[in-house]
């Protein structure tokens, strides 16, 4: 890698915050593990946040690069949450990194990977996995978002399993 992920993520956040200055609403941006590990990322985002006010930015933490040291990252995320930034674990799945992140990081939302949503539509085991993910998120105090919601039937099934939000073509 070229080591540019932090700069790229900052450029995306800068553009998102500029859009929020011009328009009402809320925006979500994906941020890599490498970026949130870098103290400069938090400092720069905090400076830019002052102009838009609380509750308008959602940071989605991706698993593109696994986070090695969770305690400092947990502190950065907690400080961002303190100023009104919501934190989401993106593409949550049944892997060890996802479970560690959910256990150790302060999060507001857990976005369930679309492959699990698809599997829930066709099997009892798939539904059991969604229900378990929902239970884990709820125990942490986080809301869940199901990815790849494309039909009314998928949306109804996710609601039945306790998932509060959906994302997809529907």
PDB file of C-alpha atoms in Angstrom, residues 5-156:
ATOM      1  CA  UNK A   5      -5.766   5.594   3.365  1.00  0.00           C
ATOM      2  CA  UNK A   6      -5.785   8.217   6.135  1.00  0.00           C
ATOM      3  CA  UNK A   7      -5.485  11.082   3.647  1.00  0.00           C
ATOM      4  CA  UNK A   8      -8.158   9.556   1.409  1.00  0.00           C
ATOM      5  CA  UNK A   9     -10.555   9.049   4.321  1.00  0.00           C
ATOM      6  CA  UNK A  10      -9.909  12.628   5.481  1.00  0.00           C
ATOM      7  CA  UNK A  11     -10.659  13.937   1.996  1.00  0.00           C
ATOM      8  CA  UNK A  12     -13.983  12.062   1.997  1.00  0.00           C
ATOM      9  CA  UNK A  13     -14.862  13.386   5.466  1.00  0.00           C
ATOM     10  CA  UNK A  14     -13.905  16.913   4.391  1.00  0.00           C
ATOM     11  CA  UNK A  15     -16.241  16.680   1.383  1.00  0.00           C
ATOM     12  CA  UNK A  16     -19.054  15.198   3.491  1.00  0.00           C
ATOM     13  CA  UNK A  17     -18.750  17.965   6.078  1.00  0.00           C
ATOM     14  CA  UNK A  18     -18.700  20.611   3.340  1.00  0.00           C
ATOM     15  CA  UNK A  19     -21.924  19.134   1.962  1.00  0.00           C
ATOM     16  CA  UNK A  20     -23.459  19.241   5.444  1.00  0.00           C
ATOM     17  CA  UNK A  21     -22.597  22.929   5.740  1.00  0.00           C
ATOM     18  CA  UNK A  22     -24.662  23.593   2.629  1.00  0.00           C
ATOM     19  CA  UNK A  23     -27.565  21.198   3.166  1.00  0.00           C
ATOM     20  CA  UNK A  24     -29.579  19.937   6.137  1.00  0.00           C
ATOM     21  CA  UNK A  25     -29.523  16.261   6.995  1.00  0.00           C
ATOM     22  CA  UNK A  26     -27.096  13.578   7.997  1.00  0.00           C
ATOM     23  CA  UNK A  27     -24.342  11.791   6.092  1.00  0.00           C
ATOM     24  CA  UNK A  28     -22.438   8.555   6.631  1.00  0.00           C
ATOM     25  CA  UNK A  29     -18.811   8.068   5.621  1.00  0.00           C
ATOM     26  CA  UNK A  30     -16.780   4.876   5.586  1.00  0.00           C
ATOM     27  CA  UNK A  31     -13.495   5.041   7.485  1.00  0.00           C
ATOM     28  CA  UNK A  32     -10.809   2.382   7.428  1.00  0.00           C
ATOM     29  CA  UNK A  33      -9.223   0.883  10.527  1.00  0.00           C
ATOM     30  CA  UNK A  34      -5.926   2.492   9.558  1.00  0.00           C
ATOM     31  CA  UNK A  35      -7.493   5.929   9.622  1.00  0.00           C
ATOM     32  CA  UNK A  36      -9.137   5.581  13.007  1.00  0.00           C
ATOM     33  CA  UNK A  37      -5.853   4.248  14.421  1.00  0.00           C
ATOM     34  CA  UNK A  38      -4.116   7.478  13.378  1.00  0.00           C
ATOM     35  CA  UNK A  39      -4.440  10.244  16.041  1.00  0.00           C
ATOM     36  CA  UNK A  40      -4.253  12.905  13.310  1.00  0.00           C
ATOM     37  CA  UNK A  41      -7.553  11.647  11.897  1.00  0.00           C
ATOM     38  CA  UNK A  42      -9.439  12.425  15.110  1.00  0.00           C
ATOM     39  CA  UNK A  43      -7.766  15.841  15.457  1.00  0.00           C
ATOM     40  CA  UNK A  44      -8.619  16.892  11.908  1.00  0.00           C
ATOM     41  CA  UNK A  45     -12.192  15.628  12.068  1.00  0.00           C
ATOM     42  CA  UNK A  46     -12.779  17.419  15.389  1.00  0.00           C
ATOM     43  CA  UNK A  47     -11.642  20.720  13.850  1.00  0.00           C
ATOM     44  CA  UNK A  48     -14.008  20.326  10.916  1.00  0.00           C
ATOM     45  CA  UNK A  49     -16.976  19.218  13.042  1.00  0.00           C
ATOM     46  CA  UNK A  50     -17.322  22.533  14.842  1.00  0.00           C
ATOM     47  CA  UNK A  51     -18.898  24.114  11.755  1.00  0.00           C
ATOM     48  CA  UNK A  52     -21.781  21.669  11.273  1.00  0.00           C
ATOM     49  CA  UNK A  53     -23.077  20.921  14.762  1.00  0.00           C
ATOM     50  CA  UNK A  54     -23.745  17.594  16.480  1.00  0.00           C
ATOM     51  CA  UNK A  55     -25.691  14.612  15.224  1.00  0.00           C
ATOM     52  CA  UNK A  56     -25.116  15.020  11.515  1.00  0.00           C
ATOM     53  CA  UNK A  57     -22.137  12.759  10.829  1.00  0.00           C
ATOM     54  CA  UNK A  58     -22.058   8.955  11.021  1.00  0.00           C
ATOM     55  CA  UNK A  59     -18.690   7.218  10.777  1.00  0.00           C
ATOM     56  CA  UNK A  60     -18.844   3.653   9.458  1.00  0.00           C
ATOM     57  CA  UNK A  61     -15.831   1.656  10.553  1.00  0.00           C
ATOM     58  CA  UNK A  62     -14.851  -0.814   7.840  1.00  0.00           C
ATOM     59  CA  UNK A  63     -12.741  -3.946   8.181  1.00  0.00           C
ATOM     60  CA  UNK A  64     -10.507  -3.174   5.214  1.00  0.00           C
ATOM     61  CA  UNK A  65      -7.554  -3.171   7.620  1.00  0.00           C
ATOM     62  CA  UNK A  66      -7.822  -4.882  10.987  1.00  0.00           C
ATOM     63  CA  UNK A  67      -7.321  -2.656  14.005  1.00  0.00           C
ATOM     64  CA  UNK A  68      -4.432  -3.901  16.114  1.00  0.00           C
ATOM     65  CA  UNK A  69      -4.683  -1.725  19.241  1.00  0.00           C
ATOM     66  CA  UNK A  70      -8.328  -1.381  20.241  1.00  0.00           C
ATOM     67  CA  UNK A  71      -8.019   0.709  23.469  1.00  0.00           C
ATOM     68  CA  UNK A  72      -6.677   3.891  21.790  1.00  0.00           C
ATOM     69  CA  UNK A  73      -9.217   3.519  18.982  1.00  0.00           C
ATOM     70  CA  UNK A  74     -12.012   3.073  21.535  1.00  0.00           C
ATOM     71  CA  UNK A  75     -10.913   6.345  23.135  1.00  0.00           C
ATOM     72  CA  UNK A  76     -10.935   8.191  19.800  1.00  0.00           C
ATOM     73  CA  UNK A  77     -14.375   6.858  18.927  1.00  0.00           C
ATOM     74  CA  UNK A  78     -15.692   7.767  22.389  1.00  0.00           C
ATOM     75  CA  UNK A  79     -14.461  11.348  21.962  1.00  0.00           C
ATOM     76  CA  UNK A  80     -16.075  11.590  18.531  1.00  0.00           C
ATOM     77  CA  UNK A  81     -19.337  10.261  19.982  1.00  0.00           C
ATOM     78  CA  UNK A  82     -19.084  12.859  22.768  1.00  0.00           C
ATOM     79  CA  UNK A  83     -19.332  15.598  20.128  1.00  0.00           C
ATOM     80  CA  UNK A  84     -22.277  13.984  18.357  1.00  0.00           C
ATOM     81  CA  UNK A  85     -20.695  11.677  15.782  1.00  0.00           C
ATOM     82  CA  UNK A  86     -22.510   8.340  15.528  1.00  0.00           C
ATOM     83  CA  UNK A  87     -20.338   5.250  15.073  1.00  0.00           C
ATOM     84  CA  UNK A  88     -21.331   2.215  13.028  1.00  0.00           C
ATOM     85  CA  UNK A  89     -19.586  -1.129  12.557  1.00  0.00           C
ATOM     86  CA  UNK A  90     -19.911  -1.759   8.822  1.00  0.00           C
ATOM     87  CA  UNK A  91     -20.304  -5.217   7.243  1.00  0.00           C
ATOM     88  CA  UNK A  92     -20.699  -6.990  10.587  1.00  0.00           C
ATOM     89  CA  UNK A  93     -20.286 -10.756  10.245  1.00  0.00           C
ATOM     90  CA  UNK A  94     -19.590 -13.733  12.451  1.00  0.00           C
ATOM     91  CA  UNK A  95     -15.803 -13.354  12.349  1.00  0.00           C
ATOM     92  CA  UNK A  96     -13.461 -12.741  15.233  1.00  0.00           C
ATOM     93  CA  UNK A  97     -12.597  -9.152  14.216  1.00  0.00           C
ATOM     94  CA  UNK A  98     -16.282  -8.173  14.100  1.00  0.00           C
ATOM     95  CA  UNK A  99     -16.914  -9.687  17.509  1.00  0.00           C
ATOM     96  CA  UNK A 100     -13.837  -8.005  19.033  1.00  0.00           C
ATOM     97  CA  UNK A 101     -14.893  -4.645  17.614  1.00  0.00           C
ATOM     98  CA  UNK A 102     -18.412  -5.007  18.954  1.00  0.00           C
ATOM     99  CA  UNK A 103     -17.121  -6.054  22.360  1.00  0.00           C
ATOM    100  CA  UNK A 104     -14.408  -3.410  22.707  1.00  0.00           C
ATOM    101  CA  UNK A 105     -15.477  -0.336  20.732  1.00  0.00           C
ATOM    102  CA  UNK A 106     -18.210   2.205  21.518  1.00  0.00           C
ATOM    103  CA  UNK A 107     -20.772   1.897  18.720  1.00  0.00           C
ATOM    104  CA  UNK A 108     -24.260   3.191  17.994  1.00  0.00           C
ATOM    105  CA  UNK A 109     -25.079   0.973  15.013  1.00  0.00           C
ATOM    106  CA  UNK A 110     -24.116  -2.453  13.709  1.00  0.00           C
ATOM    107  CA  UNK A 111     -24.604  -2.933   9.966  1.00  0.00           C
ATOM    108  CA  UNK A 112     -25.214  -6.618   9.275  1.00  0.00           C
ATOM    109  CA  UNK A 113     -23.423  -7.882   6.177  1.00  0.00           C
ATOM    110  CA  UNK A 114     -25.775  -8.432   3.245  1.00  0.00           C
ATOM    111  CA  UNK A 115     -24.682 -12.046   2.767  1.00  0.00           C
ATOM    112  CA  UNK A 116     -26.271 -12.869   6.120  1.00  0.00           C
ATOM    113  CA  UNK A 117     -29.441 -11.028   5.149  1.00  0.00           C
ATOM    114  CA  UNK A 118     -29.641 -13.079   1.941  1.00  0.00           C
ATOM    115  CA  UNK A 119     -29.081 -16.330   3.848  1.00  0.00           C
ATOM    116  CA  UNK A 120     -31.855 -15.450   6.309  1.00  0.00           C
ATOM    117  CA  UNK A 121     -34.357 -15.329   3.471  1.00  0.00           C
ATOM    118  CA  UNK A 122     -33.740 -18.962   2.597  1.00  0.00           C
ATOM    119  CA  UNK A 123     -32.802 -20.841   5.765  1.00  0.00           C
ATOM    120  CA  UNK A 124     -33.606 -21.191   9.435  1.00  0.00           C
ATOM    121  CA  UNK A 125     -29.876 -21.193  10.199  1.00  0.00           C
ATOM    122  CA  UNK A 126     -29.537 -17.863   8.362  1.00  0.00           C
ATOM    123  CA  UNK A 127     -32.372 -16.412  10.448  1.00  0.00           C
ATOM    124  CA  UNK A 128     -30.708 -17.716  13.620  1.00  0.00           C
ATOM    125  CA  UNK A 129     -27.483 -15.889  12.730  1.00  0.00           C
ATOM    126  CA  UNK A 130     -29.341 -12.610  12.181  1.00  0.00           C
ATOM    127  CA  UNK A 131     -31.200 -13.058  15.480  1.00  0.00           C
ATOM    128  CA  UNK A 132     -27.895 -13.730  17.280  1.00  0.00           C
ATOM    129  CA  UNK A 133     -26.277 -10.647  15.727  1.00  0.00           C
ATOM    130  CA  UNK A 134     -29.304  -8.590  16.708  1.00  0.00           C
ATOM    131  CA  UNK A 135     -29.061  -9.892  20.293  1.00  0.00           C
ATOM    132  CA  UNK A 136     -25.329  -9.089  20.492  1.00  0.00           C
ATOM    133  CA  UNK A 137     -25.862  -5.559  19.200  1.00  0.00           C
ATOM    134  CA  UNK A 138     -28.791  -4.983  21.555  1.00  0.00           C
ATOM    135  CA  UNK A 139     -26.705  -6.180  24.514  1.00  0.00           C
ATOM    136  CA  UNK A 140     -24.178  -3.494  23.581  1.00  0.00           C
ATOM    137  CA  UNK A 141     -26.910  -0.862  23.232  1.00  0.00           C
ATOM    138  CA  UNK A 142     -26.470  -0.565  19.469  1.00  0.00           C
ATOM    139  CA  UNK A 143     -29.177  -0.512  16.823  1.00  0.00           C
ATOM    140  CA  UNK A 144     -28.896  -2.819  13.810  1.00  0.00           C
ATOM    141  CA  UNK A 145     -29.024  -2.072  10.103  1.00  0.00           C
ATOM    142  CA  UNK A 146     -29.522  -4.876   7.558  1.00  0.00           C
ATOM    143  CA  UNK A 147     -27.695  -4.437   4.260  1.00  0.00           C
ATOM    144  CA  UNK A 148     -29.037  -5.457   0.846  1.00  0.00           C
ATOM    145  CA  UNK A 149     -32.736  -5.021   1.608  1.00  0.00           C
ATOM    146  CA  UNK A 150     -34.240  -5.295  -1.848  1.00  0.00           C
ATOM    147  CA  UNK A 151     -37.791  -6.585  -1.303  1.00  0.00           C
ATOM    148  CA  UNK A 152     -40.703  -6.003   1.049  1.00  0.00           C
ATOM    149  CA  UNK A 153     -40.369  -9.640   2.155  1.00  0.00           C
ATOM    150  CA  UNK A 154     -36.733  -9.099   3.206  1.00  0.00           C
ATOM    151  CA  UNK A 155     -37.667  -5.929   5.074  1.00  0.00           C
ATOM    152  CA  UNK A 156     -40.518  -7.731   6.862  1.00  0.00           C
TER     153      UNK A 156
END
